[in-house]
PDB file of C-alpha atoms and ligand atoms in Angstrom:
ATOM      1  CA  MET A 148     -34.969  56.877   1.091  1.00 66.00           C
ATOM      2  CA  ASN A 149     -37.096  60.020   0.816  1.00 82.00           C
ATOM      3  CA  ILE A 150     -39.252  58.274  -1.705  1.00 90.00           C
ATOM      4  CA  LEU A 151     -42.523  59.798  -3.058  1.00 96.00           C
ATOM      5  CA  GLU A 152     -42.250  62.885  -0.815  1.00 97.00           C
ATOM      6  CA  THR A 153     -42.511  65.256  -3.779  1.00 97.00           C
ATOM      7  CA  SER A 154     -45.665  63.462  -4.908  1.00 98.00           C
ATOM      8  CA  PHE A 155     -47.221  63.671  -1.443  1.00 98.00           C
ATOM      9  CA  ILE A 156     -46.592  67.445  -1.340  1.00 98.00           C
ATOM     10  CA  GLN A 157     -48.337  67.812  -4.721  1.00 96.00           C
ATOM     11  CA  ILE A 158     -51.288  65.640  -3.677  1.00 97.00           C
ATOM     12  CA  SER A 159     -51.636  67.563  -0.399  1.00 97.00           C
ATOM     13  CA  SER A 160     -51.732  70.848  -2.300  1.00 95.00           C
ATOM     14  CA  LEU A 161     -54.268  69.453  -4.771  1.00 94.00           C
ATOM     15  CA  ILE A 162     -56.591  68.372  -1.933  1.00 94.00           C
ATOM     16  CA  ARG A 163     -56.311  71.701  -0.116  1.00 93.00           C
ATOM     17  CA  ASN A 164     -56.807  73.887  -3.193  1.00 92.00           C
ATOM     18  CA  SER A 165     -59.387  72.054  -5.299  1.00 88.00           C
ATOM     19  CA  ASN A 166     -63.129  71.619  -5.232  1.00 87.00           C
ATOM     20  CA  ASN A 167     -63.614  68.538  -2.963  1.00 88.00           C
ATOM     21  CA  LEU A 168     -66.905  67.670  -4.633  1.00 90.00           C
ATOM     22  CA  LYS A 169     -65.185  67.501  -8.020  1.00 84.00           C
ATOM     23  CA  LEU A 170     -62.167  65.528  -6.682  1.00 87.00           C
ATOM     24  CA  GLY A 171     -64.582  63.050  -5.108  1.00 87.00           C
ATOM     25  CA  SER A 172     -66.733  62.617  -8.202  1.00 85.00           C
ATOM     26  CA  ILE A 173     -66.701  59.330 -10.050  1.00 80.00           C
ATOM     27  CA  ASN A 174     -64.132  59.328 -12.853  1.00 74.00           C
ATOM     28  CA  SER A 175     -64.811  56.049 -14.604  1.00 64.00           C
ATOM     29  CA  THR A 176     -66.437  52.759 -13.754  1.00 61.00           C
ATOM     30  CA  GLU A 177     -64.444  50.287 -11.604  1.00 70.00           C
ATOM     31  CA  ASN A 178     -60.834  49.368 -10.853  1.00 76.00           C
ATOM     32  CA  SER A 179     -59.436  45.807 -10.527  1.00 76.00           C
ATOM     33  CA  SER A 180     -60.789  45.522  -6.975  1.00 76.00           C
ATOM     34  CA  GLY A 181     -64.297  46.527  -8.043  1.00 72.00           C
ATOM     35  CA  ASP A 182     -64.140  50.014  -6.436  1.00 75.00           C
ATOM     36  CA  LEU A 183     -65.629  53.082  -8.082  1.00 74.00           C
ATOM     37  CA  VAL A 184     -62.684  55.239  -9.131  1.00 84.00           C
ATOM     38  CA  LYS A 185     -62.794  58.927  -8.181  1.00 86.00           C
ATOM     39  CA  GLU A 186     -61.170  61.899  -9.917  1.00 87.00           C
ATOM     40  CA  LEU A 187     -58.563  62.258  -7.136  1.00 90.00           C
ATOM     41  CA  ASP A 188     -57.634  58.538  -7.301  1.00 90.00           C
ATOM     42  CA  ILE A 189     -56.521  59.027 -10.906  1.00 92.00           C
ATOM     43  CA  ARG A 190     -54.818  62.380 -10.375  1.00 93.00           C
ATOM     44  CA  ALA A 191     -52.848  61.046  -7.383  1.00 96.00           C
ATOM     45  CA  HIS A 192     -51.905  57.911  -9.359  1.00 97.00           C
ATOM     46  CA  ASN A 193     -50.577  60.067 -12.240  1.00 96.00           C
ATOM     47  CA  ILE A 194     -48.568  62.321  -9.896  1.00 97.00           C
ATOM     48  CA  ILE A 195     -46.902  59.283  -8.290  1.00 98.00           C
ATOM     49  CA  ILE A 196     -46.067  57.458 -11.518  1.00 97.00           C
ATOM     50  CA  ASP A 197     -44.447  60.610 -12.915  1.00 97.00           C
ATOM     51  CA  GLU A 198     -42.065  60.522  -9.941  1.00 96.00           C
ATOM     52  CA  ILE A 199     -41.488  56.763 -10.149  1.00 97.00           C
ATOM     53  CA  HIS A 200     -40.414  57.011 -13.790  1.00 96.00           C
ATOM     54  CA  LYS A 201     -37.527  59.230 -12.606  1.00 95.00           C
ATOM     55  CA  ILE A 202     -36.210  56.714 -10.025  1.00 96.00           C
ATOM     56  CA  PRO A 203     -33.696  54.323 -11.645  1.00 95.00           C
ATOM     57  CA  TYR A 204     -33.577  51.825  -8.760  1.00 96.00           C
ATOM     58  CA  ILE A 205     -37.313  51.101  -9.126  1.00 98.00           C
ATOM     59  CA  LYS A 206     -37.831  48.261 -11.556  1.00 98.00           C
ATOM     60  CA  GLY A 207     -41.591  48.540 -11.679  1.00 97.00           C
ATOM     61  CA  TYR A 208     -44.728  49.514  -9.852  1.00 98.00           C
ATOM     62  CA  ILE A 209     -48.058  48.133  -8.682  1.00 98.00           C
ATOM     63  CA  SER A 210     -50.838  50.673  -8.164  1.00 97.00           C
ATOM     64  CA  GLU A 211     -54.364  50.183  -6.888  1.00 95.00           C
ATOM     65  CA  GLU A 212     -55.410  51.986 -10.070  1.00 93.00           C
ATOM     66  CA  SER A 213     -53.476  49.812 -12.590  1.00 94.00           C
ATOM     67  CA  ASP A 214     -54.672  46.369 -13.617  1.00 94.00           C
ATOM     68  CA  ASP A 215     -51.155  44.898 -13.960  1.00 96.00           C
ATOM     69  CA  ILE A 216     -47.621  45.485 -12.735  1.00 97.00           C
ATOM     70  CA  THR A 217     -45.781  48.049 -14.902  1.00 97.00           C
ATOM     71  CA  PHE A 218     -42.038  47.700 -15.441  1.00 97.00           C
ATOM     72  CA  THR A 219     -40.163  51.008 -15.684  1.00 97.00           C
ATOM     73  CA  SER A 220     -36.361  50.423 -15.297  1.00 96.00           C
ATOM     74  CA  PRO A 221     -34.948  47.021 -16.318  1.00 94.00           C
ATOM     75  CA  ASP A 222     -31.915  47.386 -14.012  1.00 94.00           C
ATOM     76  CA  GLY A 223     -33.909  48.459 -10.954  1.00 97.00           C
ATOM     77  CA  GLN A 224     -33.712  46.321  -7.793  1.00 97.00           C
ATOM     78  CA  TYR A 225     -37.069  47.197  -6.222  1.00 98.00           C
ATOM     79  CA  ILE A 226     -40.778  47.037  -6.915  1.00 98.00           C
ATOM     80  CA  ILE A 227     -42.925  49.764  -5.394  1.00 98.00           C
ATOM     81  CA  ALA A 228     -46.572  49.071  -4.591  1.00 98.00           C
ATOM     82  CA  PHE A 229     -48.833  51.983  -3.714  1.00 98.00           C
ATOM     83  CA  ASP A 230     -52.381  53.045  -3.042  1.00 97.00           C
ATOM     84  CA  PRO A 231     -52.332  56.589  -4.471  1.00 97.00           C
ATOM     85  CA  LEU A 232     -55.424  57.688  -2.577  1.00 96.00           C
ATOM     86  CA  ASP A 233     -56.726  55.625   0.293  1.00 97.00           C
ATOM     87  CA  GLY A 234     -60.160  56.420   1.697  1.00 95.00           C
ATOM     88  CA  SER A 235     -61.714  57.485  -1.622  1.00 91.00           C
ATOM     89  CA  SER A 236     -65.239  57.432  -0.228  1.00 91.00           C
ATOM     90  CA  ASN A 237     -64.241  60.264   2.133  1.00 95.00           C
ATOM     91  CA  ILE A 238     -62.867  62.713  -0.466  1.00 92.00           C
ATOM     92  CA  ASN A 239     -66.072  64.617  -1.194  1.00 91.00           C
ATOM     93  CA  SER A 240     -66.808  65.076   2.533  1.00 94.00           C
ATOM     94  CA  ASN A 241     -63.435  66.692   3.375  1.00 94.00           C
ATOM     95  CA  ILE A 242     -62.509  63.812   5.690  1.00 97.00           C
ATOM     96  CA  SER A 243     -58.886  62.640   6.074  1.00 98.00           C
ATOM     97  CA  VAL A 244     -57.481  60.494   3.271  1.00 97.00           C
ATOM     98  CA  GLY A 245     -53.983  59.205   2.590  1.00 98.00           C
ATOM     99  CA  SER A 246     -51.431  57.517   0.331  1.00 98.00           C
ATOM    100  CA  ILE A 247     -49.634  54.243   1.206  1.00 98.00           C
ATOM    101  CA  TYR A 248     -46.547  52.575  -0.263  1.00 98.00           C
ATOM    102  CA  GLY A 249     -44.318  49.571   0.222  1.00 98.00           C
ATOM    103  CA  LEU A 250     -40.922  49.011  -1.399  1.00 98.00           C
ATOM    104  CA  TYR A 251     -40.127  45.355  -2.128  1.00 98.00           C
ATOM    105  CA  LEU A 252     -36.910  43.684  -3.208  1.00 98.00           C
ATOM    106  CA  TRP A 253     -37.053  42.192  -6.685  1.00 98.00           C
ATOM    107  CA  ASP A 254     -36.036  38.527  -6.427  1.00 96.00           C
ATOM    108  CA  THR A 255     -33.877  37.928  -9.509  1.00 94.00           C
ATOM    109  CA  GLU A 256     -33.632  34.164  -8.911  1.00 94.00           C
ATOM    110  CA  LEU A 257     -37.373  33.614  -8.651  1.00 93.00           C
ATOM    111  CA  ASN A 258     -38.283  36.460 -11.000  1.00 93.00           C
ATOM    112  CA  GLY A 259     -40.788  37.661  -8.462  1.00 96.00           C
ATOM    113  CA  ILE A 260     -41.439  39.980  -5.562  1.00 97.00           C
ATOM    114  CA  GLY A 261     -39.304  39.508  -2.457  1.00 97.00           C
ATOM    115  CA  GLU A 262     -39.600  40.915   1.040  1.00 97.00           C
ATOM    116  CA  ILE A 263     -40.777  44.392   1.931  1.00 98.00           C
ATOM    117  CA  VAL A 264     -37.848  46.628   2.907  1.00 98.00           C
ATOM    118  CA  VAL A 265     -39.372  50.094   3.302  1.00 98.00           C
ATOM    119  CA  ALA A 266     -42.932  51.218   4.036  1.00 98.00           C
ATOM    120  CA  GLY A 267     -44.606  54.563   4.478  1.00 98.00           C
ATOM    121  CA  TYR A 268     -47.789  56.560   4.259  1.00 98.00           C
ATOM    122  CA  CYS A 269     -48.916  60.160   4.024  1.00 98.00           C
ATOM    123  CA  LEU A 270     -52.015  61.339   5.889  1.00 98.00           C
ATOM    124  CA  TYR A 271     -53.807  64.357   4.394  1.00 98.00           C
ATOM    125  CA  GLY A 272     -55.626  65.477   7.528  1.00 97.00           C
ATOM    126  CA  PRO A 273     -55.819  68.765   9.431  1.00 97.00           C
ATOM    127  CA  SER A 274     -52.056  68.703   8.815  1.00 97.00           C
ATOM    128  CA  THR A 275     -50.142  66.617   6.275  1.00 98.00           C
ATOM    129  CA  THR A 276     -48.185  63.924   8.086  1.00 98.00           C
ATOM    130  CA  LEU A 277     -45.641  61.557   6.594  1.00 98.00           C
ATOM    131  CA  VAL A 278     -44.679  58.338   8.400  1.00 98.00           C
ATOM    132  CA  ARG A 279     -41.995  56.023   7.062  1.00 98.00           C
ATOM    133  CA  THR A 280     -39.676  53.289   8.145  1.00 98.00           C
ATOM    134  CA  GLN A 281     -35.974  54.028   8.352  1.00 97.00           C
ATOM    135  CA  ASN A 282     -33.821  50.985   9.033  1.00 95.00           C
ATOM    136  CA  GLU A 283     -35.420  49.500  12.176  1.00 96.00           C
ATOM    137  CA  SER A 284     -37.278  52.644  13.269  1.00 97.00           C
ATOM    138  CA  VAL A 285     -40.449  54.485  12.218  1.00 98.00           C
ATOM    139  CA  LYS A 286     -40.244  58.261  11.792  1.00 98.00           C
ATOM    140  CA  MET A 287     -42.982  60.879  11.618  1.00 98.00           C
ATOM    141  CA  PHE A 288     -42.709  64.182   9.726  1.00 98.00           C
ATOM    142  CA  GLN A 289     -45.089  67.104   9.266  1.00 98.00           C
ATOM    143  CA  LEU A 290     -45.410  69.355   6.215  1.00 98.00           C
ATOM    144  CA  ASN A 291     -44.644  72.989   7.122  1.00 97.00           C
ATOM    145  CA  GLN A 292     -45.498  76.308   5.440  1.00 95.00           C
ATOM    146  CA  GLU A 293     -42.352  76.094   3.307  1.00 97.00           C
ATOM    147  CA  ASN A 294     -43.669  72.794   1.894  1.00 96.00           C
ATOM    148  CA  GLU A 295     -40.954  70.739   3.574  1.00 96.00           C
ATOM    149  CA  PHE A 296     -41.442  67.659   5.724  1.00 97.00           C
ATOM    150  CA  LYS A 297     -39.982  68.377   9.168  1.00 97.00           C
ATOM    151  CA  PHE A 298     -39.130  65.560  11.575  1.00 98.00           C
ATOM    152  CA  ILE A 299     -41.529  65.407  14.544  1.00 97.00           C
ATOM    153  CA  SER A 300     -40.849  62.179  16.384  1.00 98.00           C
ATOM    154  CA  ASN A 301     -40.044  58.489  16.267  1.00 98.00           C
ATOM    155  CA  LEU A 302     -43.158  56.335  16.585  1.00 98.00           C
ATOM    156  CA  SER A 303     -43.505  53.466  19.022  1.00 98.00           C
ATOM    157  CA  LEU A 304     -46.437  51.465  20.345  1.00 97.00           C
ATOM    158  CA  ASN A 305     -44.573  50.273  23.410  1.00 94.00           C
ATOM    159  CA  GLY A 306     -46.458  51.137  26.577  1.00 91.00           C
ATOM    160  CA  LYS A 307     -49.589  52.325  24.719  1.00 92.00           C
ATOM    161  CA  SER A 308     -52.658  50.547  26.015  1.00 85.00           C
ATOM    162  CA  SER A 309     -55.670  52.650  24.938  1.00 87.00           C
ATOM    163  CA  LYS A 310     -58.926  50.737  24.863  1.00 96.00           C
ATOM    164  CA  ILE A 311     -59.878  51.666  21.285  1.00 98.00           C
ATOM    165  CA  TYR A 312     -61.113  49.344  18.569  1.00 98.00           C
ATOM    166  CA  SER A 313     -61.660  50.353  14.950  1.00 98.00           C
ATOM    167  CA  ILE A 314     -63.789  48.275  12.612  1.00 98.00           C
ATOM    168  CA  ASN A 315     -66.790  48.680  10.311  1.00 98.00           C
ATOM    169  CA  GLU A 316     -69.102  46.954  12.775  1.00 97.00           C
ATOM    170  CA  SER A 317     -72.059  47.133  10.378  1.00 97.00           C
ATOM    171  CA  ASN A 318     -70.569  43.915   8.958  1.00 97.00           C
ATOM    172  CA  TYR A 319     -71.110  42.135  12.317  1.00 97.00           C
ATOM    173  CA  TYR A 320     -73.371  39.409  10.952  1.00 96.00           C
ATOM    174  CA  LYS A 321     -71.021  38.788   8.026  1.00 97.00           C
ATOM    175  CA  TYR A 322     -67.817  38.113  10.032  1.00 96.00           C
ATOM    176  CA  LYS A 323     -66.526  34.597   9.481  1.00 89.00           C
ATOM    177  CA  ASN A 324     -64.009  34.453  12.344  1.00 92.00           C
ATOM    178  CA  TYR A 325     -65.898  33.722  15.608  1.00 93.00           C
ATOM    179  CA  LYS A 326     -63.142  35.447  17.607  1.00 96.00           C
ATOM    180  CA  VAL A 327     -64.053  38.750  15.957  1.00 97.00           C
ATOM    181  CA  LYS A 328     -67.620  38.533  17.254  1.00 97.00           C
ATOM    182  CA  LYS A 329     -66.426  37.320  20.653  1.00 97.00           C
ATOM    183  CA  ASN A 330     -63.926  40.157  21.010  1.00 98.00           C
ATOM    184  CA  LEU A 331     -66.438  42.774  19.830  1.00 98.00           C
ATOM    185  CA  ILE A 332     -68.668  41.761  22.739  1.00 97.00           C
ATOM    186  CA  LYS A 333     -65.710  41.763  25.133  1.00 97.00           C
ATOM    187  CA  TYR A 334     -64.722  45.300  24.096  1.00 98.00           C
ATOM    188  CA  LYS A 335     -68.203  46.512  25.023  1.00 97.00           C
ATOM    189  CA  MET A 336     -68.145  44.671  28.347  1.00 97.00           C
ATOM    190  CA  ASN A 337     -64.742  46.208  29.131  1.00 97.00           C
ATOM    191  CA  ASN A 338     -65.579  49.825  28.324  1.00 97.00           C
ATOM    192  CA  TYR A 339     -63.612  50.183  25.074  1.00 98.00           C
ATOM    193  CA  SER A 340     -64.363  53.073  22.694  1.00 98.00           C
ATOM    194  CA  MET A 341     -65.033  52.486  19.005  1.00 98.00           C
ATOM    195  CA  ARG A 342     -63.470  54.899  16.472  1.00 98.00           C
ATOM    196  CA  LEU A 343     -63.767  54.655  12.686  1.00 98.00           C
ATOM    197  CA  VAL A 344     -62.831  57.279  10.096  1.00 98.00           C
ATOM    198  CA  GLY A 345     -63.271  54.879   7.190  1.00 98.00           C
ATOM    199  CA  SER A 346     -59.857  55.757   5.715  1.00 98.00           C
ATOM    200  CA  MET A 347     -57.350  53.048   6.618  1.00 98.00           C
ATOM    201  CA  VAL A 348     -54.499  55.578   6.758  1.00 98.00           C
ATOM    202  CA  ALA A 349     -56.311  57.730   9.321  1.00 98.00           C
ATOM    203  CA  ASP A 350     -57.543  54.783  11.391  1.00 98.00           C
ATOM    204  CA  CYS A 351     -54.101  53.150  11.449  1.00 98.00           C
ATOM    205  CA  HIS A 352     -52.355  56.452  12.198  1.00 98.00           C
ATOM    206  CA  ARG A 353     -54.615  57.001  15.210  1.00 98.00           C
ATOM    207  CA  THR A 354     -53.886  53.449  16.338  1.00 98.00           C
ATOM    208  CA  LEU A 355     -50.131  54.065  16.049  1.00 98.00           C
ATOM    209  CA  ILE A 356     -50.393  57.295  18.048  1.00 98.00           C
ATOM    210  CA  GLN A 357     -52.926  56.219  20.691  1.00 97.00           C
ATOM    211  CA  GLY A 358     -52.790  52.413  20.732  1.00 97.00           C
ATOM    212  CA  GLY A 359     -55.662  49.936  20.305  1.00 98.00           C
ATOM    213  CA  ILE A 360     -56.548  47.844  17.251  1.00 98.00           C
ATOM    214  CA  PHE A 361     -57.681  48.338  13.645  1.00 98.00           C
ATOM    215  CA  MET A 362     -59.440  45.466  11.850  1.00 98.00           C
ATOM    216  CA  TYR A 363     -60.889  44.587   8.467  1.00 98.00           C
ATOM    217  CA  PRO A 364     -61.707  40.868   8.849  1.00 98.00           C
ATOM    218  CA  ALA A 365     -63.015  38.411   6.266  1.00 97.00           C
ATOM    219  CA  THR A 366     -66.769  38.637   5.668  1.00 97.00           C
ATOM    220  CA  SER A 367     -69.273  36.504   3.816  1.00 96.00           C
ATOM    221  CA  LYS A 368     -69.337  39.260   1.151  1.00 95.00           C
ATOM    222  CA  ASP A 369     -65.516  39.624   0.998  1.00 95.00           C
ATOM    223  CA  PRO A 370     -64.023  36.244   2.002  1.00 96.00           C
ATOM    224  CA  GLU A 371     -60.494  37.737   2.106  1.00 97.00           C
ATOM    225  CA  GLY A 372     -61.584  41.029   3.660  1.00 97.00           C
ATOM    226  CA  LYS A 373     -61.509  44.239   1.639  1.00 97.00           C
ATOM    227  CA  LEU A 374     -57.954  45.501   1.996  1.00 98.00           C
ATOM    228  CA  ARG A 375     -55.210  44.630  -0.485  1.00 98.00           C
ATOM    229  CA  ILE A 376     -51.998  43.069   0.747  1.00 98.00           C
ATOM    230  CA  ALA A 377     -49.384  44.635  -1.577  1.00 98.00           C
ATOM    231  CA  TYR A 378     -50.134  48.325  -1.128  1.00 98.00           C
ATOM    232  CA  GLU A 379     -52.313  48.545   1.982  1.00 98.00           C
ATOM    233  CA  VAL A 380     -51.823  45.779   4.515  1.00 98.00           C
ATOM    234  CA  MET A 381     -48.179  44.689   4.125  1.00 98.00           C
ATOM    235  CA  PRO A 382     -46.818  48.273   4.373  1.00 98.00           C
ATOM    236  CA  PHE A 383     -48.836  48.888   7.539  1.00 99.00           C
ATOM    237  CA  ALA A 384     -47.842  45.488   8.955  1.00 98.00           C
ATOM    238  CA  LYS A 385     -44.184  46.459   8.493  1.00 98.00           C
ATOM    239  CA  ILE A 386     -44.784  49.784  10.254  1.00 98.00           C
ATOM    240  CA  PHE A 387     -46.800  48.281  13.145  1.00 98.00           C
ATOM    241  CA  GLU A 388     -44.252  45.538  13.790  1.00 98.00           C
ATOM    242  CA  LEU A 389     -41.314  47.978  13.704  1.00 98.00           C
ATOM    243  CA  CYS A 390     -43.218  50.146  16.205  1.00 98.00           C
ATOM    244  CA  GLY A 391     -43.388  47.214  18.628  1.00 98.00           C
ATOM    245  CA  GLY A 392     -46.968  46.292  17.685  1.00 98.00           C
ATOM    246  CA  ALA A 393     -48.218  43.273  15.769  1.00 98.00           C
ATOM    247  CA  SER A 394     -50.031  42.276  12.584  1.00 98.00           C
ATOM    248  CA  TRP A 395     -52.302  39.285  11.991  1.00 98.00           C
ATOM    249  CA  ASP A 396     -54.160  37.802   9.012  1.00 98.00           C
ATOM    250  CA  GLY A 397     -56.312  35.406  11.036  1.00 96.00           C
ATOM    251  CA  GLU A 398     -53.585  32.717  11.008  1.00 96.00           C
ATOM    252  CA  LYS A 399     -50.160  34.354  11.129  1.00 98.00           C
ATOM    253  CA  SER A 400     -48.266  37.631  10.993  1.00 98.00           C
ATOM    254  CA  VAL A 401     -49.112  39.511   7.777  1.00 98.00           C
ATOM    255  CA  LEU A 402     -45.358  39.769   7.103  1.00 98.00           C
ATOM    256  CA  LYS A 403     -45.164  35.987   6.601  1.00 98.00           C
ATOM    257  CA  ASN A 404     -47.095  36.350   3.317  1.00 98.00           C
ATOM    258  CA  LYS A 405     -45.594  36.861  -0.138  1.00 97.00           C
ATOM    259  CA  ILE A 406     -46.859  39.094  -2.913  1.00 97.00           C
ATOM    260  CA  ASP A 407     -47.993  36.968  -5.829  1.00 96.00           C
ATOM    261  CA  LEU A 408     -47.141  38.529  -9.190  1.00 96.00           C
ATOM    262  CA  ASP A 409     -50.135  36.763 -10.722  1.00 95.00           C
ATOM    263  CA  ASN A 410     -52.492  38.246  -8.142  1.00 97.00           C
ATOM    264  CA  ILE A 411     -51.205  41.718  -7.332  1.00 97.00           C
ATOM    265  CA  HIS A 412     -54.568  43.011  -6.048  1.00 98.00           C
ATOM    266  CA  GLN A 413     -54.975  40.106  -3.627  1.00 98.00           C
ATOM    267  CA  LYS A 414     -56.933  40.929  -0.442  1.00 98.00           C
ATOM    268  CA  ILE A 415     -56.177  39.709   3.075  1.00 98.00           C
ATOM    269  CA  PRO A 416     -58.005  39.747   6.440  1.00 98.00           C
ATOM    270  CA  THR A 417     -56.409  42.554   8.447  1.00 98.00           C
ATOM    271  CA  TYR A 418     -55.663  43.009  12.158  1.00 98.00           C
ATOM    272  CA  LEU A 419     -53.132  45.689  13.176  1.00 98.00           C
ATOM    273  CA  GLY A 420     -52.492  46.983  16.673  1.00 98.00           C
ATOM    274  CA  THR A 421     -50.607  46.702  19.920  1.00 98.00           C
ATOM    275  CA  LYS A 422     -49.312  43.219  20.770  1.00 97.00           C
ATOM    276  CA  GLU A 423     -51.710  43.140  23.697  1.00 97.00           C
ATOM    277  CA  GLU A 424     -54.733  43.573  21.393  1.00 97.00           C
ATOM    278  CA  ILE A 425     -53.545  41.326  18.553  1.00 97.00           C
ATOM    279  CA  TYR A 426     -52.776  38.475  20.967  1.00 96.00           C
ATOM    280  CA  LYS A 427     -56.500  38.357  21.814  1.00 96.00           C
ATOM    281  CA  PHE A 428     -56.965  36.891  18.300  1.00 94.00           C
ATOM    282  CA  THR A 429     -54.095  34.408  18.306  1.00 91.00           C
TER     283      THR A 429
HETATM  284  P1  AHM B 691     -59.875  52.580  -1.071  1.00 59.74           P
HETATM  285  O1  AHM B 691     -58.405  52.325  -1.161  1.00 59.74           O
HETATM  286  O2  AHM B 691     -60.577  52.360  -2.380  1.00 59.74           O
HETATM  287  O3  AHM B 691     -60.193  53.900  -0.483  1.00 59.74           O
HETATM  288  O4  AHM B 691     -60.508  51.442  -0.106  1.00 59.74           O
HETATM  289  C1  AHM B 691     -59.921  51.152   1.136  1.00 59.74           C
HETATM  290  C2  AHM B 691     -60.730  51.737   2.265  1.00 59.74           C
HETATM  291  C3  AHM B 691     -59.932  51.809   3.548  1.00 59.74           C
HETATM  292  O5  AHM B 691     -59.329  53.033   3.670  1.00 59.74           O
HETATM  293  C4  AHM B 691     -60.968  51.611   4.597  1.00 59.74           C
HETATM  294  O6  AHM B 691     -60.435  51.054   5.779  1.00 59.74           O
HETATM  295  C5  AHM B 691     -61.942  50.699   3.934  1.00 59.74           C
HETATM  296  O7  AHM B 691     -61.807  50.888   2.532  1.00 59.74           O
HETATM  297  C6  AHM B 691     -63.348  51.019   4.317  1.00 59.74           C
HETATM  298  O8  AHM B 691     -64.199  50.093   3.735  1.00 59.74           O
HETATM  299  P2  AHM B 691     -65.718  49.938   4.224  1.00 59.74           P
HETATM  300  O9  AHM B 691     -66.440  51.111   3.681  1.00 59.74           O
HETATM  301  O10 AHM B 691     -66.155  48.630   3.671  1.00 59.74           O
HETATM  302  O11 AHM B 691     -65.682  49.940   5.733  1.00 59.74           O
HETATM  303 MG1   MG B 692     -56.951  51.972   0.023  1.00 59.74          MG
END
């Protein structure tokens, strides 16, 4: 399913051809997660929902920028959850941002959200890169001068063992899981490098290409972490696991969770990486 590709091309063009300071300016007050909403968050959200309204198999959508689920096609079989613009705090500084989506089966018996079947993201970096699942594989495409996504490579984490960890370590004294603090010390003793863009899409993409681990654990300020399960963590968990890596929520694989219709902006502690790195937390 070449879903949302047209939207990603439009968002990429918007980012490249607009005043970054204006796109990164605050548009309104707060969204459901308590984040300050930027101009580009809203414009990317509107571009994506215009496309979704044209897709008959999508029953409804969940967006980081909408308070509730919105139903669009009564006969659709899927719910799409998306973060239109991930890494909002980086927009005005011309630092990589992205879009993330997950496509979930609609469970007609339970009248709720079933398992995730497709996941993808677009990274608006020095080049625009699209990564999405296709059956049991993960494929990477790059936007060319003709504005078409061209296939570059399959992605796999097998055999990648870079010593890189990615976390906002300024939260060190707020981490609730003692293994996080223990492993942060171990990384330093074992000559790991720390890398953090501050846009989940960019940090996870680097982890998928180079190996290592990306984390956003629970803190005393955010007891479930900061990242939202439906449109940030579950899609990446699907991608990491299909690449031969692993996902963890502090207790189990992220994929063992369900999306709760009554709590669509639910957050979850996040650990994504190679199996080797995730197993250090299990
Ligand atoms: P956003 O979707 O509003 O941009 O928020 C999610 C972002 C992630 O991209 C990133 O990993 C995280 O927030 C950074 O948060 P912090 O500044 O607390 O490290
Ligand atoms: Mg986000």
